[in-house]
Amino acid sequence: MISLKNVSKNYSDLSVISDISMEIQSNVIYGIIGKSGAGKSTLIRLMSLLENPDAGEICYDGVRVDNLKGKELLECRHQLGMIFQNFNLFSSRDVFGNVAYPLEIVGKDRESIRNRVHELLELVGLSDKSAYPISKLSGGQKQRVAIARALANHPKFLFCDEATSALDPQTTKSILRLVRDIRNKMGLTVVMITHQMDVVKEICDYVSVIDGGTIIENGTLKSLVSFPHTQIAREFISTLDPLEEKVLRKFPPNSRICRLHFGSESVMEPILSKIIKTCQVDANILSGTLRTVNDEPIGELVVEFIGAAENLNSAICELKSYGIMIEVLHG
Ligand SMILES: Nc1ncnc2c1ncn2[C@@H]1O[C@H](COP(=O)(O)OP(=O)(O)OP(=O)(O)O)[C@@H](O)[C@H]1O
Ligand SMILES: [Mg+2]
C-alpha cells in the first residue's frame, strides 16, 4: 500500500501539490487524472521518491520512505519501476542491453541477467527483438521494452506517467492490456497518471481527479463515472464514447438504436414527440448533446426506438423527412 499524508510541494513560491492525503491499496491499478499543469507528474515524482515533499509523509506498506537517504533510498527504489511517455530508453544499447541495465546496476551475474532478460522479453512479447537497436522499434515496442526494464528487479509498484500518450488508440489498448496482465501475474500495484479518460476507463480500479495540486474527487472507476461530483470529472467523462459495440448488443431485438444529427433548423422542433405519436413507437433517450457551432445550435441524440419493424421503418423515414441525419447503430 502507498499512503500519502498531507503532502505538499512548492517550487519557489508556486504551490504545486497542496495537502494531498490518499491511500493506494496493494494490487490495484490506480488512475490519477487531471488537466495539463494540474500537478500529476509532480505527484508521481513524489510518490516514486524522485523528489522530496516540502511537507507531509509518504509510506510504502506503512513504512515511511520520503525521508530516506543514501543506501536506504537506493534499496527502496528497487521496489519501484517507472515508465514514461517518451520511453527514456538508451539509444546506444539494443533491446537486451536496455532491459539488462537495472540488473547490471544491482550487480547480478551475466548468467542470471541473461535468463531474467529473456524471461522479461517473453512477458512483453518481444522475444524475437532482443538484438534490435531501439531506433528500429515502433512506439508500442519501445514502451514494451521500457515495461520489461521497469520490471527487471521485481518491483512492488509500477508508476506510469502518461505512458500511452504518444501511442495510437490500438497500441494504447495493447499496452494497457499488457499492464493489466502483468498486474494479475505479478501482483503489482500500478499508479497511472494520465489526461486521457479512455486510459482510466480501460484498466483502472480506482481513480482520483487532481486539479490545482489537490485531489478534488476520488473513488472506484464505476462510482466516478456514474456519479461525478465535479465539473472537471464530468468533462473527462464526456470524452468517453457513450456506446460501445458490446453495450449495444445487450439491447433487445425489437429495438433499434439510432444516432440522430439535428441541424439548426430542426433542433428547436419537438420532432421526437411527433414521431412517437404518428408512428406508434416508443423512444428511450440514451444520450444527447447540444453544441453551438458558429452561433447555431447543432444537436445529437442517441435514441432507442422500440416497436414493430414496420413502425420503426416509418419512424426513420419520417425523421429523415424533417432533414435529420440518422445513423442506425444497432437493430
Ligand atoms: N521543476 C519544476 N520547477 C518549477 N515549476 C515546476 C517544476 N515542475 C513542475 N512545475 C510546475 O508545476 C505545475 C504542475 O506541473 P506538472 O508537470 O506536475 O503538471 P502535469 O499535471 O504533469 O501536466 P502535464 O499534463 O502537462 O504533464 C506547473 O505549473 C509546472 O509549471
Ligand atoms: Mg505531466
Short mmCIF file of C-alpha atoms and ligand atoms in Angstrom, two decimals:
data_model
loop_
_atom_site.label_atom_id
_atom_site.label_comp_id
_atom_site.label_asym_id
_atom_site.label_seq_id
_atom_site.Cartn_x
_atom_site.Cartn_y
_atom_site.Cartn_z
CA MET A 1 0.00 0.00 0.00
CA ILE A 2 1.14 3.54 -0.79
CA SER A 3 -0.10 6.24 1.54
CA LEU A 4 0.33 9.98 1.43
CA LYS A 5 -0.41 12.12 4.46
CA ASN A 6 -0.83 15.87 3.98
CA VAL A 7 1.80 16.01 1.24
CA SER A 8 2.72 19.41 -0.21
CA LYS A 9 5.32 20.57 -2.72
CA ASN A 10 6.28 24.08 -3.78
CA TYR A 11 8.59 25.33 -6.50
CA SER A 12 9.83 28.73 -5.23
CA ASP A 13 6.61 30.47 -4.25
CA LEU A 14 4.42 28.27 -6.53
CA SER A 15 2.36 25.72 -4.63
CA VAL A 16 2.18 22.71 -6.99
CA ILE A 17 0.94 19.98 -4.63
CA SER A 18 -1.19 21.13 -1.76
CA ASP A 19 -2.01 18.98 1.25
CA ILE A 20 -2.75 15.72 -0.57
CA SER A 21 -3.72 12.68 1.51
CA MET A 22 -4.55 9.42 -0.23
CA GLU A 23 -4.16 5.67 0.02
CA ILE A 24 -3.45 3.27 -2.82
CA GLN A 25 -4.16 -0.32 -1.83
CA SER A 26 -1.90 -3.16 -2.94
CA ASN A 27 -2.64 -4.94 -6.20
CA VAL A 28 -4.88 -2.25 -7.66
CA ILE A 29 -4.49 -0.16 -10.80
CA TYR A 30 -4.99 3.39 -9.59
CA GLY A 31 -5.55 6.21 -12.08
CA ILE A 32 -4.80 9.84 -11.37
CA ILE A 33 -6.36 12.06 -14.00
CA GLY A 34 -6.08 15.79 -14.44
CA LYS A 35 -5.56 18.53 -16.97
CA SER A 36 -2.19 19.83 -18.10
CA GLY A 37 -0.41 21.61 -15.26
CA ALA A 38 -2.65 20.07 -12.57
CA GLY A 39 0.37 18.60 -10.79
CA LYS A 40 0.20 14.96 -11.96
CA SER A 41 3.86 14.49 -12.85
CA THR A 42 4.94 16.26 -9.68
CA LEU A 43 2.71 13.98 -7.61
CA ILE A 44 4.09 10.83 -9.22
CA ARG A 45 7.67 12.09 -8.77
CA LEU A 46 6.92 12.49 -5.07
CA MET A 47 5.28 9.05 -4.83
CA SER A 48 8.20 7.43 -6.62
CA LEU A 49 10.78 9.20 -4.45
CA LEU A 50 12.37 11.13 -7.31
CA GLU A 51 11.65 14.28 -5.29
CA ASN A 52 11.00 15.05 -1.64
CA PRO A 53 7.84 16.75 -0.40
CA ASP A 54 8.14 20.04 1.47
CA ALA A 55 5.57 18.83 3.98
CA GLY A 56 3.78 15.57 4.79
CA GLU A 57 4.73 11.90 4.73
CA ILE A 58 4.84 9.12 2.16
CA CYS A 59 4.73 5.48 3.33
CA TYR A 60 5.10 2.18 1.47
CA ASP A 61 3.30 -0.62 3.34
CA GLY A 62 3.24 1.50 6.48
CA VAL A 63 6.96 2.36 6.42
CA ARG A 64 7.91 5.99 5.95
CA VAL A 65 10.03 6.40 2.80
CA ASP A 66 10.10 10.09 1.85
CA ASN A 67 12.91 10.83 4.33
CA LEU A 68 15.24 8.01 3.23
CA LYS A 69 18.76 8.87 2.14
CA GLY A 70 21.79 7.24 0.52
CA LYS A 71 21.87 3.43 0.51
CA GLU A 72 18.44 3.07 2.10
CA LEU A 73 16.88 5.26 -0.57
CA LEU A 74 18.57 3.26 -3.35
CA GLU A 75 17.34 -0.01 -1.86
CA CYS A 76 13.83 1.34 -1.54
CA ARG A 77 13.89 2.48 -5.17
CA HIS A 78 14.37 -1.15 -6.21
CA GLN A 79 10.79 -1.70 -5.07
CA LEU A 80 9.54 0.53 -7.84
CA GLY A 81 9.54 0.72 -11.61
CA MET A 82 8.66 3.71 -13.79
CA ILE A 83 7.59 4.20 -17.37
CA PHE A 84 7.15 7.49 -19.19
CA GLN A 85 5.52 8.96 -22.29
CA ASN A 86 8.84 9.29 -24.13
CA PHE A 87 10.08 5.81 -23.09
CA ASN A 88 13.51 7.09 -21.81
CA LEU A 89 15.44 4.20 -23.38
CA PHE A 90 19.18 4.19 -24.08
CA SER A 91 19.57 4.57 -27.84
CA SER A 92 23.18 3.36 -27.61
CA ARG A 93 22.04 -0.04 -26.28
CA ASP A 94 19.97 -2.68 -28.04
CA VAL A 95 16.75 -4.13 -26.58
CA PHE A 96 18.66 -6.69 -24.48
CA GLY A 97 21.04 -4.01 -23.19
CA ASN A 98 18.20 -1.75 -22.10
CA VAL A 99 16.41 -4.45 -20.13
CA ALA A 100 19.71 -5.70 -18.67
CA TYR A 101 20.68 -2.26 -17.37
CA PRO A 102 18.86 -2.27 -13.99
CA LEU A 103 20.13 -5.81 -13.37
CA GLU A 104 23.72 -4.71 -14.02
CA ILE A 105 23.23 -1.81 -11.61
CA VAL A 106 22.38 -4.18 -8.76
CA GLY A 107 25.37 -6.39 -9.61
CA LYS A 108 23.66 -9.52 -10.99
CA ASP A 109 25.96 -12.03 -12.74
CA ARG A 110 25.87 -12.47 -16.53
CA GLU A 111 24.03 -15.78 -16.46
CA SER A 112 21.17 -14.56 -14.28
CA ILE A 113 20.94 -11.30 -16.27
CA ARG A 114 20.58 -13.30 -19.49
CA ASN A 115 17.90 -15.54 -18.02
CA ARG A 116 15.95 -12.67 -16.49
CA VAL A 117 16.08 -10.53 -19.66
CA HIS A 118 14.77 -13.42 -21.77
CA GLU A 119 12.00 -14.04 -19.26
CA LEU A 120 11.03 -10.34 -19.37
CA LEU A 121 11.15 -10.09 -23.16
CA GLU A 122 8.87 -13.09 -23.35
CA LEU A 123 6.50 -11.45 -20.86
CA VAL A 124 6.20 -8.31 -23.01
CA GLY A 125 6.07 -10.23 -26.31
CA LEU A 126 9.45 -9.15 -27.71
CA SER A 127 11.49 -12.38 -27.50
CA ASP A 128 12.46 -12.06 -31.16
CA LYS A 129 13.70 -8.46 -30.83
CA SER A 130 16.46 -8.98 -28.29
CA ALA A 131 19.28 -7.77 -30.55
CA TYR A 132 17.29 -4.95 -32.19
CA PRO A 133 18.54 -1.37 -31.91
CA ILE A 134 15.99 0.90 -30.22
CA SER A 135 15.76 3.08 -33.34
CA LYS A 136 14.19 0.19 -35.27
CA LEU A 137 11.25 -0.25 -32.87
CA SER A 138 7.76 1.23 -33.08
CA GLY A 139 6.45 3.37 -30.21
CA GLY A 140 4.45 0.45 -28.80
CA GLN A 141 7.50 -1.84 -28.93
CA LYS A 142 9.62 0.82 -27.23
CA GLN A 143 7.10 1.05 -24.41
CA ARG A 144 7.19 -2.76 -24.07
CA VAL A 145 10.97 -2.57 -23.68
CA ALA A 146 10.51 0.17 -21.07
CA ILE A 147 7.99 -2.00 -19.21
CA ALA A 148 10.36 -5.00 -19.27
CA ARG A 149 13.16 -2.78 -17.93
CA ALA A 150 10.92 -1.34 -15.22
CA LEU A 151 10.00 -4.85 -14.04
CA ALA A 152 13.55 -6.25 -14.09
CA ASN A 153 14.14 -6.16 -10.34
CA HIS A 154 10.67 -7.47 -9.34
CA PRO A 155 9.24 -4.14 -8.16
CA LYS A 156 6.15 -3.90 -5.96
CA PHE A 157 4.98 -0.68 -7.57
CA LEU A 158 4.82 0.42 -11.19
CA PHE A 159 4.44 4.15 -11.80
CA CYS A 160 3.30 5.22 -15.27
CA ASP A 161 3.45 8.89 -16.26
CA GLU A 162 1.39 9.35 -19.45
CA ALA A 163 2.78 6.01 -20.62
CA THR A 164 0.42 5.73 -23.58
CA SER A 165 0.03 9.38 -24.56
CA ALA A 166 2.41 9.07 -27.53
CA LEU A 167 0.68 5.95 -28.89
CA ASP A 168 -2.26 5.46 -31.23
CA PRO A 169 -5.54 4.08 -29.77
CA GLN A 170 -4.94 0.45 -30.82
CA THR A 171 -1.37 0.37 -29.47
CA THR A 172 -2.57 2.12 -26.31
CA LYS A 173 -5.07 -0.68 -25.76
CA SER A 174 -2.44 -3.37 -26.26
CA ILE A 175 -0.06 -1.70 -23.78
CA LEU A 176 -2.88 -1.29 -21.24
CA ARG A 177 -3.80 -4.97 -21.63
CA LEU A 178 -0.16 -5.86 -21.04
CA VAL A 179 -0.06 -3.73 -17.87
CA ARG A 180 -3.23 -5.41 -16.62
CA ASP A 181 -1.89 -8.90 -17.37
CA ILE A 182 1.35 -8.10 -15.57
CA ARG A 183 -0.55 -6.78 -12.57
CA ASN A 184 -2.54 -10.02 -12.45
CA LYS A 185 0.51 -12.25 -12.88
CA MET A 186 2.93 -10.42 -10.63
CA GLY A 187 0.62 -8.86 -8.05
CA LEU A 188 1.87 -5.36 -8.80
CA THR A 189 0.36 -2.10 -7.62
CA VAL A 190 0.11 0.25 -10.60
CA VAL A 191 -0.27 4.04 -10.47
CA MET A 192 -1.26 5.55 -13.82
CA ILE A 193 -1.03 9.27 -14.38
CA THR A 194 -2.95 10.41 -17.42
CA HIS A 195 -5.03 13.12 -19.01
CA GLN A 196 -6.96 10.54 -21.06
CA MET A 197 -10.23 9.22 -19.69
CA ASP A 198 -10.02 6.37 -22.21
CA VAL A 199 -6.97 5.06 -20.38
CA VAL A 200 -8.65 5.26 -16.99
CA LYS A 201 -11.79 3.58 -18.28
CA GLU A 202 -9.82 0.74 -19.82
CA ILE A 203 -7.93 -0.54 -16.79
CA CYS A 204 -8.20 1.47 -13.59
CA ASP A 205 -9.92 0.09 -10.49
CA TYR A 206 -9.81 3.42 -8.62
CA VAL A 207 -9.44 6.99 -9.82
CA SER A 208 -8.53 10.34 -8.32
CA VAL A 209 -9.09 13.60 -10.12
CA ILE A 210 -6.39 16.19 -9.48
CA ASP A 211 -6.76 19.90 -10.13
CA GLY A 212 -4.63 22.81 -8.98
CA GLY A 213 -2.46 20.45 -6.93
CA THR A 214 -5.28 18.96 -4.88
CA ILE A 215 -7.39 15.83 -5.21
CA ILE A 216 -10.89 17.09 -5.93
CA GLU A 217 -12.64 13.74 -6.28
CA ASN A 218 -11.87 10.05 -5.92
CA GLY A 219 -13.48 6.65 -5.77
CA THR A 220 -13.94 3.48 -7.74
CA LEU A 221 -13.97 3.89 -11.51
CA LYS A 222 -17.64 2.94 -11.59
CA SER A 223 -18.67 5.41 -8.90
CA LEU A 224 -16.75 8.25 -10.54
CA VAL A 225 -18.28 7.61 -13.96
CA SER A 226 -21.79 7.07 -12.58
CA PHE A 227 -21.84 9.99 -10.14
CA PRO A 228 -19.21 12.61 -10.98
CA HIS A 229 -19.43 15.42 -8.42
CA THR A 230 -17.13 17.97 -10.01
CA GLN A 231 -17.26 19.79 -13.32
CA ILE A 232 -13.77 18.56 -14.23
CA ALA A 233 -14.74 14.91 -13.67
CA ARG A 234 -17.85 15.46 -15.81
CA GLU A 235 -15.71 16.96 -18.57
CA PHE A 236 -13.39 13.95 -18.57
CA ILE A 237 -16.33 11.55 -18.65
CA SER A 238 -17.92 13.41 -21.55
CA THR A 239 -14.89 12.47 -23.69
CA LEU A 240 -15.84 8.80 -23.45
CA ASP A 241 -17.64 7.23 -26.37
CA PRO A 242 -21.17 6.74 -24.95
CA LEU A 243 -21.94 3.50 -26.73
CA GLU A 244 -19.60 0.67 -27.45
CA GLU A 245 -20.46 -2.32 -29.57
CA LYS A 246 -20.55 -4.69 -26.58
CA VAL A 247 -23.15 -2.49 -24.84
CA LEU A 248 -25.27 -2.20 -27.97
CA ARG A 249 -25.50 -5.98 -28.20
CA LYS A 250 -27.33 -6.04 -24.86
CA PHE A 251 -30.41 -4.26 -26.24
CA PRO A 252 -33.44 -6.43 -27.16
CA PRO A 253 -34.04 -7.46 -30.80
CA ASN A 254 -37.21 -5.35 -31.23
CA SER A 255 -35.31 -2.15 -30.53
CA ARG A 256 -33.37 -0.03 -32.97
CA ILE A 257 -30.69 2.32 -31.71
CA CYS A 258 -30.11 5.40 -33.78
CA ARG A 259 -27.86 8.43 -33.56
CA LEU A 260 -29.78 11.47 -34.80
CA HIS A 261 -27.95 14.56 -36.02
CA PHE A 262 -30.12 17.68 -35.89
CA GLY A 263 -29.23 20.74 -37.90
CA SER A 264 -30.03 24.21 -36.57
CA GLU A 265 -33.37 24.28 -38.45
CA SER A 266 -34.75 21.14 -36.73
CA VAL A 267 -33.15 21.41 -33.32
CA MET A 268 -35.89 23.56 -31.82
CA GLU A 269 -38.79 21.40 -33.01
CA PRO A 270 -40.48 18.73 -30.90
CA ILE A 271 -39.93 16.19 -33.70
CA LEU A 272 -39.37 13.19 -31.48
CA SER A 273 -42.68 13.51 -29.69
CA LYS A 274 -44.46 13.85 -33.05
CA ILE A 275 -42.85 10.64 -34.33
CA ILE A 276 -43.77 8.71 -31.19
CA LYS A 277 -47.46 9.59 -31.77
CA THR A 278 -47.68 9.24 -35.54
CA CYS A 279 -45.58 6.07 -35.94
CA GLN A 280 -46.58 4.33 -32.70
CA VAL A 281 -43.09 3.70 -31.44
CA ASP A 282 -41.58 4.26 -28.02
CA ALA A 283 -38.41 6.26 -27.68
CA ASN A 284 -35.86 5.90 -24.93
CA ILE A 285 -33.24 8.67 -25.00
CA LEU A 286 -29.80 7.21 -24.23
CA SER A 287 -27.67 10.31 -24.61
CA GLY A 288 -27.84 13.77 -26.04
CA THR A 289 -25.75 16.86 -26.68
CA LEU A 290 -26.42 20.32 -27.98
CA ARG A 291 -23.43 22.24 -29.33
CA THR A 292 -23.10 25.75 -30.62
CA VAL A 293 -21.22 25.96 -33.90
CA ASN A 294 -20.85 29.41 -35.47
CA ASP A 295 -23.60 30.63 -33.11
CA GLU A 296 -26.03 27.96 -34.41
CA PRO A 297 -27.34 25.10 -32.25
CA ILE A 298 -26.41 21.60 -33.50
CA GLY A 299 -27.92 18.60 -31.72
CA GLU A 300 -27.09 14.93 -31.41
CA LEU A 301 -29.32 12.36 -29.74
CA VAL A 302 -28.85 8.64 -29.30
CA VAL A 303 -32.29 7.07 -29.07
CA GLU A 304 -33.57 3.54 -28.63
CA PHE A 305 -36.77 3.17 -30.69
CA ILE A 306 -38.99 0.26 -29.67
CA GLY A 307 -41.85 -1.09 -31.75
CA ALA A 308 -42.93 -3.32 -34.65
CA ALA A 309 -40.47 -3.44 -37.57
CA GLU A 310 -42.76 -1.54 -39.98
CA ASN A 311 -43.35 1.19 -37.39
CA LEU A 312 -39.61 1.51 -36.80
CA ASN A 313 -39.06 1.86 -40.56
CA SER A 314 -41.71 4.54 -40.94
CA ALA A 315 -40.32 6.42 -37.90
CA ILE A 316 -36.92 6.53 -39.56
CA CYS A 317 -38.39 7.68 -42.89
CA GLU A 318 -40.33 10.41 -41.17
CA LEU A 319 -37.30 11.61 -39.21
CA LYS A 320 -35.36 11.84 -42.48
CA SER A 321 -38.17 13.90 -43.99
CA TYR A 322 -37.50 16.54 -41.29
CA GLY A 323 -33.89 16.82 -42.50
CA ILE A 324 -32.43 14.77 -39.66
CA MET A 325 -29.42 12.64 -40.49
CA ILE A 326 -29.67 9.15 -38.99
CA GLU A 327 -27.05 6.54 -38.22
CA VAL A 328 -28.51 3.17 -37.23
CA LEU A 329 -26.12 1.83 -34.57
CA HIS A 330 -28.00 -1.38 -33.77
CA GLY A 331 -31.11 -3.30 -34.87
N1 LIG B 1 10.85 21.51 -11.60
C1 LIG B 1 9.92 22.48 -11.63
N2 LIG B 1 10.23 23.74 -11.33
C2 LIG B 1 9.29 24.72 -11.33
N3 LIG B 1 7.99 24.50 -11.61
C3 LIG B 1 7.62 23.27 -11.92
C4 LIG B 1 8.54 22.17 -11.94
N4 LIG B 1 7.89 21.05 -12.28
C5 LIG B 1 6.60 21.42 -12.46
N5 LIG B 1 6.43 22.76 -12.24
C6 LIG B 1 5.15 23.48 -12.31
O1 LIG B 1 4.22 22.77 -11.54
C7 LIG B 1 2.94 22.75 -12.14
C8 LIG B 1 2.48 21.31 -12.32
O2 LIG B 1 3.36 20.66 -13.22
P1 LIG B 1 3.24 19.11 -13.55
O3 LIG B 1 4.35 18.80 -14.51
O4 LIG B 1 3.19 18.34 -12.29
O5 LIG B 1 1.83 19.07 -14.29
P2 LIG B 1 1.12 17.88 -15.06
O6 LIG B 1 -0.24 17.71 -14.46
O7 LIG B 1 2.00 16.70 -15.12
O8 LIG B 1 0.94 18.50 -16.53
P3 LIG B 1 1.04 17.79 -17.98
O9 LIG B 1 -0.28 17.09 -18.20
O10 LIG B 1 1.18 18.96 -18.91
O11 LIG B 1 2.22 16.88 -17.97
C9 LIG B 1 3.09 23.52 -13.45
O12 LIG B 1 2.64 24.84 -13.22
C10 LIG B 1 4.57 23.49 -13.71
O13 LIG B 1 4.98 24.64 -14.42
MG MG B 2 2.99 15.65 -16.64
#
